[in-house]
PDB file of C-alpha atoms in Angstrom:
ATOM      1  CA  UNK A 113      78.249-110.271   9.532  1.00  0.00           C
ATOM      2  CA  UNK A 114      78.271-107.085  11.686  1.00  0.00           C
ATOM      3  CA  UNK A 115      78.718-103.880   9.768  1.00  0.00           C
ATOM      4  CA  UNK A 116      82.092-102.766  11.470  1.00  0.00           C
ATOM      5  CA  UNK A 117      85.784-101.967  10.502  1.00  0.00           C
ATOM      6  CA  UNK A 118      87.402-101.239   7.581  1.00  0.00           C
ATOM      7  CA  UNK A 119      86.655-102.310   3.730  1.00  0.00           C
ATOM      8  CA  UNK A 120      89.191-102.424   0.930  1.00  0.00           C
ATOM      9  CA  UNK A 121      87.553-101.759  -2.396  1.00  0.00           C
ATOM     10  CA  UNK A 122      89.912-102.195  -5.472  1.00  0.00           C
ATOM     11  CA  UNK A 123      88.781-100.501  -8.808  1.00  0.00           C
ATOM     12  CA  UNK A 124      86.568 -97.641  -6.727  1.00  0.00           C
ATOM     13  CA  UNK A 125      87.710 -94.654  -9.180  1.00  0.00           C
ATOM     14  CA  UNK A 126      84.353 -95.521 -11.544  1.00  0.00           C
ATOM     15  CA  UNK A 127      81.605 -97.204 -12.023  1.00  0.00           C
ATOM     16  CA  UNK A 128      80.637-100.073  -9.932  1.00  0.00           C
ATOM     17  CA  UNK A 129      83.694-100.091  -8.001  1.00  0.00           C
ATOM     18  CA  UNK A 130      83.017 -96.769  -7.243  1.00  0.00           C
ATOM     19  CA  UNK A 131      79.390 -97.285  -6.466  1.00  0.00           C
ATOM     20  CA  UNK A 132      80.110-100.155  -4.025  1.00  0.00           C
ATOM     21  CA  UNK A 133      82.882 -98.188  -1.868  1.00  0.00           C
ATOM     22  CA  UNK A 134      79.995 -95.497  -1.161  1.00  0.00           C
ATOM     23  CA  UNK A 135      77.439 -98.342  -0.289  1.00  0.00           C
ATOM     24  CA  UNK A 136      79.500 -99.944   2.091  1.00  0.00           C
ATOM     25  CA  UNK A 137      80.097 -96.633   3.750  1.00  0.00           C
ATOM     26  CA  UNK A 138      76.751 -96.063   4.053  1.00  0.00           C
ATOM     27  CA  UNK A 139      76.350 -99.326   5.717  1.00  0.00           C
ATOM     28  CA  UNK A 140      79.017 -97.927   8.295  1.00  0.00           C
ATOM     29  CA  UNK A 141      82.119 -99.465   7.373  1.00  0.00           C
ATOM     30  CA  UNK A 142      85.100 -97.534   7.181  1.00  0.00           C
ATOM     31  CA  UNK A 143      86.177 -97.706   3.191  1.00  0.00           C
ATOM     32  CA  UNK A 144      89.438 -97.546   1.688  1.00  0.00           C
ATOM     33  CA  UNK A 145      88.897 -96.982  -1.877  1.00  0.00           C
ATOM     34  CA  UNK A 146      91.631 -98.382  -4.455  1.00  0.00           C
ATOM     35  CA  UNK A 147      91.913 -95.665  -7.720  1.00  0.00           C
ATOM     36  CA  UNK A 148      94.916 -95.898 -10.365  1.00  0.00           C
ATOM     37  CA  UNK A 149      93.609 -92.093 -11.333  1.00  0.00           C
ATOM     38  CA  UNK A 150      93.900 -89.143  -8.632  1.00  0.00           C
ATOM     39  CA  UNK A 151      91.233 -87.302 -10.411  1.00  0.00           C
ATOM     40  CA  UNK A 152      88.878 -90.261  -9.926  1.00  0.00           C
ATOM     41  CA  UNK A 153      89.799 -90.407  -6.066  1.00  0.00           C
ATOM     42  CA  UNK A 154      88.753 -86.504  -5.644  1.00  0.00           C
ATOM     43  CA  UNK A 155      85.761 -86.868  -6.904  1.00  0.00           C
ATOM     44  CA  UNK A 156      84.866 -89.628  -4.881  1.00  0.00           C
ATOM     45  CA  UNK A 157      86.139 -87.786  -2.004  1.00  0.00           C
ATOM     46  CA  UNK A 158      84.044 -85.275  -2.552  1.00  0.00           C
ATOM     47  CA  UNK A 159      80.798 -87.414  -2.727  1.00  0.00           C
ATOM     48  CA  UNK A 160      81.761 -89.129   0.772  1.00  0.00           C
ATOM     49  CA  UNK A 161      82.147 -85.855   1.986  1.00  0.00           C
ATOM     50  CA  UNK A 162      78.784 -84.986   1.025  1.00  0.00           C
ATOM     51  CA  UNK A 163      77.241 -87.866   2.758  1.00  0.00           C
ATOM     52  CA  UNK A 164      79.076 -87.220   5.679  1.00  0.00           C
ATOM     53  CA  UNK A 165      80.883 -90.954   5.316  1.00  0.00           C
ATOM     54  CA  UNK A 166      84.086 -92.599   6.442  1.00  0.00           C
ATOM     55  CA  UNK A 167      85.993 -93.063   3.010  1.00  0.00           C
ATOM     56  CA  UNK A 168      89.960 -92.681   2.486  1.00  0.00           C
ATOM     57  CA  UNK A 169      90.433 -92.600  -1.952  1.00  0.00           C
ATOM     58  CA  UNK A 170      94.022 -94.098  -1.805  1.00  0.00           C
ATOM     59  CA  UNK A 171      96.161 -94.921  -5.466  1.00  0.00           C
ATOM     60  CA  UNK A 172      96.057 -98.572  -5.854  1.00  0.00           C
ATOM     61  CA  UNK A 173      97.304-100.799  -8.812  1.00  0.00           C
ATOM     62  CA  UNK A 174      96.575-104.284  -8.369  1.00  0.00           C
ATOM     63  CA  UNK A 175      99.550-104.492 -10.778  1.00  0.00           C
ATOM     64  CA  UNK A 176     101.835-102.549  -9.266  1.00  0.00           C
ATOM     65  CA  UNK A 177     102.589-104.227  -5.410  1.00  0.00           C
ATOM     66  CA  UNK A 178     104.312-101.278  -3.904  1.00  0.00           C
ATOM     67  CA  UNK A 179     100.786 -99.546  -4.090  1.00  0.00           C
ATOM     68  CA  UNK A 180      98.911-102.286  -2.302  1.00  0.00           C
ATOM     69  CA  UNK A 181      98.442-101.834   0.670  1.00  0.00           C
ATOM     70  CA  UNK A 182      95.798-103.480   3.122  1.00  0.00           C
ATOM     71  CA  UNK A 183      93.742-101.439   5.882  1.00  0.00           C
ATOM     72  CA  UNK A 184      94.827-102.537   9.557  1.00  0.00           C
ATOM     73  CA  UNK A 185      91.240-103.235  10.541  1.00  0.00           C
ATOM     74  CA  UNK A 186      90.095-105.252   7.557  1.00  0.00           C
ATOM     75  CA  UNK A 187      87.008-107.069   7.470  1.00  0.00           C
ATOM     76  CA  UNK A 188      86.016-106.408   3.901  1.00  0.00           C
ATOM     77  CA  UNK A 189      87.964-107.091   0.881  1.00  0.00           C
ATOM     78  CA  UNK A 190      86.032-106.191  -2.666  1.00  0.00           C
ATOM     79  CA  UNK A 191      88.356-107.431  -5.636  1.00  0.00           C
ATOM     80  CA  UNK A 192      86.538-105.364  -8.251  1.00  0.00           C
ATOM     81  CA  UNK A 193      89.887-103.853 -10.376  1.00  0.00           C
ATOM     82  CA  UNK A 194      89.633-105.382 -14.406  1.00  0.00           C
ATOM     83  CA  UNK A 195      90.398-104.774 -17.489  1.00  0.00           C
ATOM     84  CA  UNK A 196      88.142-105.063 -20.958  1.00  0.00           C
ATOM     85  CA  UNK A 197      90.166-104.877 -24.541  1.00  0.00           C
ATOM     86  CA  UNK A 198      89.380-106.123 -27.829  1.00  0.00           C
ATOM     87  CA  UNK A 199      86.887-108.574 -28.982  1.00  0.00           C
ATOM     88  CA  UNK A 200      88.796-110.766 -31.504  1.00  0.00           C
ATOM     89  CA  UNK A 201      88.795-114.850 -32.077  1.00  0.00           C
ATOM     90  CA  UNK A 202      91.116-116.535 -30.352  1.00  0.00           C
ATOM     91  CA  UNK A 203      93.143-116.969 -33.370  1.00  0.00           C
ATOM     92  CA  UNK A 204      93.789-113.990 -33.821  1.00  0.00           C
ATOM     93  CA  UNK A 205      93.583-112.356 -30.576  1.00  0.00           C
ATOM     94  CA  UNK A 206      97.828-111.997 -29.195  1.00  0.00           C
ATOM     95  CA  UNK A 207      98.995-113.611 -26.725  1.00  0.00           C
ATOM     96  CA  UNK A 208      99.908-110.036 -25.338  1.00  0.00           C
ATOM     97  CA  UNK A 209      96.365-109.066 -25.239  1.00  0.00           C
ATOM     98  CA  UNK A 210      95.812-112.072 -22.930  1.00  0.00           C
ATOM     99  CA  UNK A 211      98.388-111.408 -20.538  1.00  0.00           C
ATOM    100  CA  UNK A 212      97.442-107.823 -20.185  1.00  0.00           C
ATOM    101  CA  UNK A 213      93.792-109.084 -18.843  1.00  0.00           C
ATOM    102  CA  UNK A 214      95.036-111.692 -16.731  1.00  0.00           C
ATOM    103  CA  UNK A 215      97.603-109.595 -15.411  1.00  0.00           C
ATOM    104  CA  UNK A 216      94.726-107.654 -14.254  1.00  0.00           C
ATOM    105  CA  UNK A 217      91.613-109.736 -13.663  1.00  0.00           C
ATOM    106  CA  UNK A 218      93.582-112.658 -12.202  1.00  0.00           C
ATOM    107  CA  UNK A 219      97.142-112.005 -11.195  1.00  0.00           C
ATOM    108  CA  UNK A 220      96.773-108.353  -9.622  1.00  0.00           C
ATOM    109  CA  UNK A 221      93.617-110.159  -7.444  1.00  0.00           C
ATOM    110  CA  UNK A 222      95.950-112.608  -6.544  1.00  0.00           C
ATOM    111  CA  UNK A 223      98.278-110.402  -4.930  1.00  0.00           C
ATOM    112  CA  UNK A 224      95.751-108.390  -3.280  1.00  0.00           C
ATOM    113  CA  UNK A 225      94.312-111.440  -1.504  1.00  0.00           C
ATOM    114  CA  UNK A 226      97.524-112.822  -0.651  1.00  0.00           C
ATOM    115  CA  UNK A 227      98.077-109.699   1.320  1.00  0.00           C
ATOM    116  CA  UNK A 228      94.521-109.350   2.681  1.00  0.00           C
ATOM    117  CA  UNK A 229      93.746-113.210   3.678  1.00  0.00           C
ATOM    118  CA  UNK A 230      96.618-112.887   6.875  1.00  0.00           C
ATOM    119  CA  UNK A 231      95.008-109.594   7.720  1.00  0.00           C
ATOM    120  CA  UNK A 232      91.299-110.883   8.101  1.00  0.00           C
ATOM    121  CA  UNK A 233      92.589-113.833  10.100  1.00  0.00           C
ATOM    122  CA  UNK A 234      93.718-111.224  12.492  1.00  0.00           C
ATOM    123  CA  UNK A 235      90.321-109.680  12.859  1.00  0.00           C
ATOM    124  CA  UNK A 236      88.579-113.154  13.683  1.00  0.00           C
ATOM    125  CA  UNK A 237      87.097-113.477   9.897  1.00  0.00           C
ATOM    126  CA  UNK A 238      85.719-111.476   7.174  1.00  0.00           C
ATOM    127  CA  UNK A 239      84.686-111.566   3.367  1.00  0.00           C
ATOM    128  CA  UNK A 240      86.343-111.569   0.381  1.00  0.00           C
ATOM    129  CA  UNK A 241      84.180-110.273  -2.390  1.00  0.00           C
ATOM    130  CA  UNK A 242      85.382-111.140  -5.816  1.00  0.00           C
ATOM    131  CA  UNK A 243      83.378-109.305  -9.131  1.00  0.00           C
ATOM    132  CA  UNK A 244      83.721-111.281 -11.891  1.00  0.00           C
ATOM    133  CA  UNK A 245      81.026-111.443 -14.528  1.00  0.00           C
ATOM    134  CA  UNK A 246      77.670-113.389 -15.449  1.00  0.00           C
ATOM    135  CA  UNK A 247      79.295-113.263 -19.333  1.00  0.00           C
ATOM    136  CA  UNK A 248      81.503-116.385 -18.154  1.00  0.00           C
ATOM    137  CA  UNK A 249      78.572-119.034 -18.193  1.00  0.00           C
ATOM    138  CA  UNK A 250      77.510-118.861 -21.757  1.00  0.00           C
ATOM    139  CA  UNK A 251      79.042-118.582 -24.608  1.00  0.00           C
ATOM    140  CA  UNK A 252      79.983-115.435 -25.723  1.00  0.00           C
ATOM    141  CA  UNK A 253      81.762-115.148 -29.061  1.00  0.00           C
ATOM    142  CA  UNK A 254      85.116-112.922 -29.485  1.00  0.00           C
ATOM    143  CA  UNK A 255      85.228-112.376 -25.258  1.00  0.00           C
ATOM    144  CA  UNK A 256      87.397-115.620 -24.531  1.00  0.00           C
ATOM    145  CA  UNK A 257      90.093-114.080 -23.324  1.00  0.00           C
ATOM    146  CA  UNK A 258      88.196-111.356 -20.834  1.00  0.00           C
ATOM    147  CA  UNK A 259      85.568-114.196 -20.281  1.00  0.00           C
ATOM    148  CA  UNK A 260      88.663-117.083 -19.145  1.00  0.00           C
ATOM    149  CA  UNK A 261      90.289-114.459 -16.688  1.00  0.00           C
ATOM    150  CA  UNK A 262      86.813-114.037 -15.197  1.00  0.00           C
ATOM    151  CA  UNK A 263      86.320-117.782 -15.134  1.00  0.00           C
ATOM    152  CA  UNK A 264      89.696-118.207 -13.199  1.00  0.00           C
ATOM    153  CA  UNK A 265      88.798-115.881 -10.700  1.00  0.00           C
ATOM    154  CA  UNK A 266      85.471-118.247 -10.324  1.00  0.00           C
ATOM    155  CA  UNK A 267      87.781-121.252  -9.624  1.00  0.00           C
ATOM    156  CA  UNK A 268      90.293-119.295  -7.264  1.00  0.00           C
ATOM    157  CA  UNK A 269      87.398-118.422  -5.432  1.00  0.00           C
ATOM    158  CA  UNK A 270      86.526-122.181  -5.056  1.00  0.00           C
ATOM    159  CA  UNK A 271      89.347-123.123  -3.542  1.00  0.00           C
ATOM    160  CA  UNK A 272      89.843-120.095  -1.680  1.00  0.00           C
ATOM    161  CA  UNK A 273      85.995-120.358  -0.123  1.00  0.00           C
ATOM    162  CA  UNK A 274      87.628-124.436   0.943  1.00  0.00           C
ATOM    163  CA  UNK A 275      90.699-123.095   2.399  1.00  0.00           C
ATOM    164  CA  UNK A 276      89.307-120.049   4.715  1.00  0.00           C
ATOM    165  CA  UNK A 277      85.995-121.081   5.824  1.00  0.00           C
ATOM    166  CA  UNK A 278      87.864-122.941   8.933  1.00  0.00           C
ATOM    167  CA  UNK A 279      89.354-119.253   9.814  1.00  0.00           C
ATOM    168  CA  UNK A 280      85.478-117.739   9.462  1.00  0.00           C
ATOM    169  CA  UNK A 281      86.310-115.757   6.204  1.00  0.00           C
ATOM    170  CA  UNK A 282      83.337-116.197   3.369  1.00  0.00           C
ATOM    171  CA  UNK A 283      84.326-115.962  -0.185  1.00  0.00           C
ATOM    172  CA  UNK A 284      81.240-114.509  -2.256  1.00  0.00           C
ATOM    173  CA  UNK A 285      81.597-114.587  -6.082  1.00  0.00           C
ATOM    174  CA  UNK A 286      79.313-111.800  -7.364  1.00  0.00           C
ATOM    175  CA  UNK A 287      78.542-112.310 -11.170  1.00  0.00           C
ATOM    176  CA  UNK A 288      77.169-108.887 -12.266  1.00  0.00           C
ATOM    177  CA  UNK A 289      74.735-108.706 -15.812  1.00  0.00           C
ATOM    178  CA  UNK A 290      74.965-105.636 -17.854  1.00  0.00           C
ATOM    179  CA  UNK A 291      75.425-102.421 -15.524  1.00  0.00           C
ATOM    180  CA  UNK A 292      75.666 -99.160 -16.916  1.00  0.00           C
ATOM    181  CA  UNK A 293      79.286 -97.877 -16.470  1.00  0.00           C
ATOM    182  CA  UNK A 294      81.307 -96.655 -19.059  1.00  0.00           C
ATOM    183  CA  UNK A 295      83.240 -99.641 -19.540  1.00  0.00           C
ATOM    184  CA  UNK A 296      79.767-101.369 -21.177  1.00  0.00           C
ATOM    185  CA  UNK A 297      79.176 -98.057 -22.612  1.00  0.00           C
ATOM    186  CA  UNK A 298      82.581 -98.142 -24.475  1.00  0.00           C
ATOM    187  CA  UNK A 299      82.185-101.893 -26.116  1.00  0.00           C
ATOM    188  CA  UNK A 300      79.027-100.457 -27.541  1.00  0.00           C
ATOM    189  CA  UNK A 301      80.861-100.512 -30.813  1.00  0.00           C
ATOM    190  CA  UNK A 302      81.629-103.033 -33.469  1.00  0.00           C
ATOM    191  CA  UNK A 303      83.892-106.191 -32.214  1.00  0.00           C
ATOM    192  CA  UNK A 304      87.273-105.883 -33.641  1.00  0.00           C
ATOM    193  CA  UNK A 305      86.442-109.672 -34.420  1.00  0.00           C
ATOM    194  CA  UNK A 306      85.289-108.072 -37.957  1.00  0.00           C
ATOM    195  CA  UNK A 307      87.950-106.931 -39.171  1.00  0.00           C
ATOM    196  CA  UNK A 308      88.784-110.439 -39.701  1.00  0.00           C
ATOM    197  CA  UNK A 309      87.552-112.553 -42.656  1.00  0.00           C
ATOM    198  CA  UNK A 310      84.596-114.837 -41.974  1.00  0.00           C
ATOM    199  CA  UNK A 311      84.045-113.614 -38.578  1.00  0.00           C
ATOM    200  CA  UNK A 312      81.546-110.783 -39.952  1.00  0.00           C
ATOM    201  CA  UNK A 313      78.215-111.684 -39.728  1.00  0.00           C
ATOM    202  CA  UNK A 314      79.069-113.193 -36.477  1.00  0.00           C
ATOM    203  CA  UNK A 315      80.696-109.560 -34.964  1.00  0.00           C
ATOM    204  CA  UNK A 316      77.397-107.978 -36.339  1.00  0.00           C
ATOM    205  CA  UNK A 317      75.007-110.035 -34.390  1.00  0.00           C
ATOM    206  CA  UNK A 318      77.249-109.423 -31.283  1.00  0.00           C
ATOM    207  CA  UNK A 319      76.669-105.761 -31.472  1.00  0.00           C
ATOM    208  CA  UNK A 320      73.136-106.215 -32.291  1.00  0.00           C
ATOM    209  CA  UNK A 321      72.645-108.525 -29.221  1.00  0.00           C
ATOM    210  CA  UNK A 322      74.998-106.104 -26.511  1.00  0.00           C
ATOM    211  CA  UNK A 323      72.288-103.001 -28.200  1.00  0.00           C
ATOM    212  CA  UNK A 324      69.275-105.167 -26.924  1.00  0.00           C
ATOM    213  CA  UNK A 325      70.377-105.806 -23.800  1.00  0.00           C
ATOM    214  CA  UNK A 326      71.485-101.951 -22.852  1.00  0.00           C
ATOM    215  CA  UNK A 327      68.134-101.672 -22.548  1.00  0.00           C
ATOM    216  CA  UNK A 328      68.239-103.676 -20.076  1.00  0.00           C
ATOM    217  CA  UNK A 329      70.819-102.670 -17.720  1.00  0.00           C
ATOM    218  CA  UNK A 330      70.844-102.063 -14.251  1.00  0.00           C
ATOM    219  CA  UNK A 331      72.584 -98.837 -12.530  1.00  0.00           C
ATOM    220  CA  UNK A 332      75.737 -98.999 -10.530  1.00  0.00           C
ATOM    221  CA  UNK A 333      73.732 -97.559  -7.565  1.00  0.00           C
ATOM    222  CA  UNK A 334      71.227-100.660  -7.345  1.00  0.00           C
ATOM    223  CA  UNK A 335      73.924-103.355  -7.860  1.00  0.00           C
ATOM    224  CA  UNK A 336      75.943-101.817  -5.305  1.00  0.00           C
ATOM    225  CA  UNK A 337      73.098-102.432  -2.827  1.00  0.00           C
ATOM    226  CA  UNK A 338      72.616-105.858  -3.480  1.00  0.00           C
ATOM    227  CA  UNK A 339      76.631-106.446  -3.606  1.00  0.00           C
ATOM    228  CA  UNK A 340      76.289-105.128  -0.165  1.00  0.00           C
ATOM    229  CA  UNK A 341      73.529-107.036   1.403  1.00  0.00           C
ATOM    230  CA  UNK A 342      75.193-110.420  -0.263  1.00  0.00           C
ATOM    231  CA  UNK A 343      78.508-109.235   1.810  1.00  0.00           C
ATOM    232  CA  UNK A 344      76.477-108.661   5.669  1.00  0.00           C
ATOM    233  CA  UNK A 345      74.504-111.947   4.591  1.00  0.00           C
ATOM    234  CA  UNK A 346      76.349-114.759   6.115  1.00  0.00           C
ATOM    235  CA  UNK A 347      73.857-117.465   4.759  1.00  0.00           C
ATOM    236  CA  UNK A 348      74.642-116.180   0.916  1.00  0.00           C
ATOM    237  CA  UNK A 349      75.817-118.824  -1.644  1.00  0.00           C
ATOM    238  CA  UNK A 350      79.185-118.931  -3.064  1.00  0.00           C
ATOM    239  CA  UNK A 351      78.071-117.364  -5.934  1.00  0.00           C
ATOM    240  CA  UNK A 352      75.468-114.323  -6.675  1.00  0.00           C
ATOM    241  CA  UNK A 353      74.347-111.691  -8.977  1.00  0.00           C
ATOM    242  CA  UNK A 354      73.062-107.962  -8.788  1.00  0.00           C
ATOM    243  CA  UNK A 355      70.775-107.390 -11.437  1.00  0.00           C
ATOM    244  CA  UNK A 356      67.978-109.310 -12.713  1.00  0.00           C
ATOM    245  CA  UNK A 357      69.915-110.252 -16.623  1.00  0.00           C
ATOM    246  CA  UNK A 358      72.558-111.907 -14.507  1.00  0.00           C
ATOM    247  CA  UNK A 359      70.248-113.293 -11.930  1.00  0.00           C
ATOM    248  CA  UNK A 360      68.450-114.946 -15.028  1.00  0.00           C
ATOM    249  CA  UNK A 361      71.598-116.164 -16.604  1.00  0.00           C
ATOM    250  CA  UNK A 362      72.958-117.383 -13.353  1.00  0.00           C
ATOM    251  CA  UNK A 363      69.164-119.142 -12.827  1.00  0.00           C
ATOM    252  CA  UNK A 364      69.625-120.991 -16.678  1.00  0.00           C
ATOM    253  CA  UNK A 365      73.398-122.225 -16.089  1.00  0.00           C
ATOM    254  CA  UNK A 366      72.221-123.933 -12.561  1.00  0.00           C
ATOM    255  CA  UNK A 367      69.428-125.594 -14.495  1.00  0.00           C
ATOM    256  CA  UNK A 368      70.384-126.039 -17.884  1.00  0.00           C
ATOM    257  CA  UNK A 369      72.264-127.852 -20.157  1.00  0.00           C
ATOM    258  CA  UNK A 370      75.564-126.348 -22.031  1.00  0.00           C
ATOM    259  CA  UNK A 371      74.239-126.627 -25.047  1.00  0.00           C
ATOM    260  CA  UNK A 372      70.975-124.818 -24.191  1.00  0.00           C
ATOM    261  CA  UNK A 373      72.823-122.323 -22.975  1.00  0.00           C
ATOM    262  CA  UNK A 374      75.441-121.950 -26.125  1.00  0.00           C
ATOM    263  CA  UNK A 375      72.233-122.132 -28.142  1.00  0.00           C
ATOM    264  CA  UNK A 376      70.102-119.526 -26.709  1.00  0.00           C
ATOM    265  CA  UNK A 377      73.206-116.952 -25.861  1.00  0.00           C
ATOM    266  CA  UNK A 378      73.572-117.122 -29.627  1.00  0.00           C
ATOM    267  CA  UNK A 379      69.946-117.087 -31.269  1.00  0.00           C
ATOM    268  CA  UNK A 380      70.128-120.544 -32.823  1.00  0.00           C
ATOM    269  CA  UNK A 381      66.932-123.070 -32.641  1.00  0.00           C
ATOM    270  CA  UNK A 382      67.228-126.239 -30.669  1.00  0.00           C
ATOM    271  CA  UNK A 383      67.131-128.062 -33.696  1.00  0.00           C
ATOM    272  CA  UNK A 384      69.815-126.293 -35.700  1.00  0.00           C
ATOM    273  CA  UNK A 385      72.852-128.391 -36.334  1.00  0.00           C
ATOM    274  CA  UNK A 386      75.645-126.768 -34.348  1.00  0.00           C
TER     275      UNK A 386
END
């Protein structure tokens, strides 16, 4: 696609969200970046302004509708606003927890695409970019329910690719590996998961595995770019990544089995008895 109008970004205040919204300016677009914090929408501002781009930081809660509110020349929409909260088994994980994620990660995407899809018709066509996560295709103990909103937001965009291709609007699923923000900076801790009884060792070997692959993460700044290029590319699959771990792990789960996959994304030998 051409490089022209405007792009909605929602989750822009940090992070990747915030790394994409600049990206896309540079690539001449004129970006509306979604913040819940003021603070966040100043600073980014201020970088734009450095750069000389075309960026308006506006307050956007995908939960809240009243502050949703979709650019009049939109050919970009970026669905990158989520949520992360405690790693516990699903036993003992509340139903409360769950809700607050999906509320988020599903629901509050919902809405904004709702309002967006009518929009891009208008125009003649567009993208909708949704970020979800690589950590969805493997097994990944105590992140079920962050892991199932991500999922759903997979499956919407199945449907939703179906439904708008007719209209000349491309749904990209972008499925991002471990990219250093401060949200993967703030799981680097022990999983709640072991505070329970008989989920110890397990939690342990979580935080062991999330240490060895922050070595291995890619910066918000590189991801962005290949977010971007994925967006202007009109040949690119339904789904992508942006850094090699999640090119990798989106590689295995198009070629291997589930069970590989549960096996290797938890340590165990091929032979082991699961």
């Amino acid at each position: 696609m051409k490089a022209e109008g405007a792009a909605l970004v929602t989750g822009a205040g940090r992070g990747l969200g915030r790394a994409i919204a600049l990206e896309l300016a540079r690539r001449s677009f004129t970006v509306h970046a979604g913040v819940r914090d003021p603070r966040h929408g100043e600073a980014l501002l201020a970088a734009a302004r450095g750069e000389g781009l075309r960026l308006h930081a506006e307050r956007l809660d995908v939960t809240v509708p009243d502050t949703i509110a979709i650019p009049a020349n939109l050919r970009v929409l970026v669905n990158n606003a989520g949520v992360d909260k405690a790693y516990l088994p699903v036993e003992h994980a509340p139903l409360a927890l769950w809700r607050e994620m999906f509320e988020t990660n599903l629901f509050g995407l919902i809405e904004v695409v709702r309002r967006a899809v009518p929009r891009l018709r208008e125009m003649g066509g567009g993208v909708v970019c949704n970020i979800t996560s690589s950590s969805y295709l493997a097994a990944v103990p105590f992140y079920a329910a962050y892991r199932a909103s991500k999922a759903a937001v997979g499956a919407l965009g199945e449907s939703l690719r179906a439904e708008l291709l007719p209209f000349g609007i491309r749904v990209l699923e972008v499925m991002p590996g471990p990219i250093d923000t401060d949200m993967l900076a703030a799981s680097d801790r022990l999983p709640e998961a072991a505070a329970h009884a008989g989920y110890e060792a397990s939690a342990e070997k979580l935080l062991a595995g999330r240490r060895g692959v922050a070595a291995m993460t890619t910066s918000p700044e590189v991801a962005a770019r290949a977010i971007a290029d994925a967006i202007l590319d009109d040949a690119s699959p339904l789904r992508v990544a942006c850094d090699p771990l999640g090119s990798g792990l989106l590689e295995a789960w198009r070629t291997s089995s589930d069970e590989v996959l549960m096996r290797a994304m938890l340590g165990l030998k091929q032979s082991q008895e699961g």
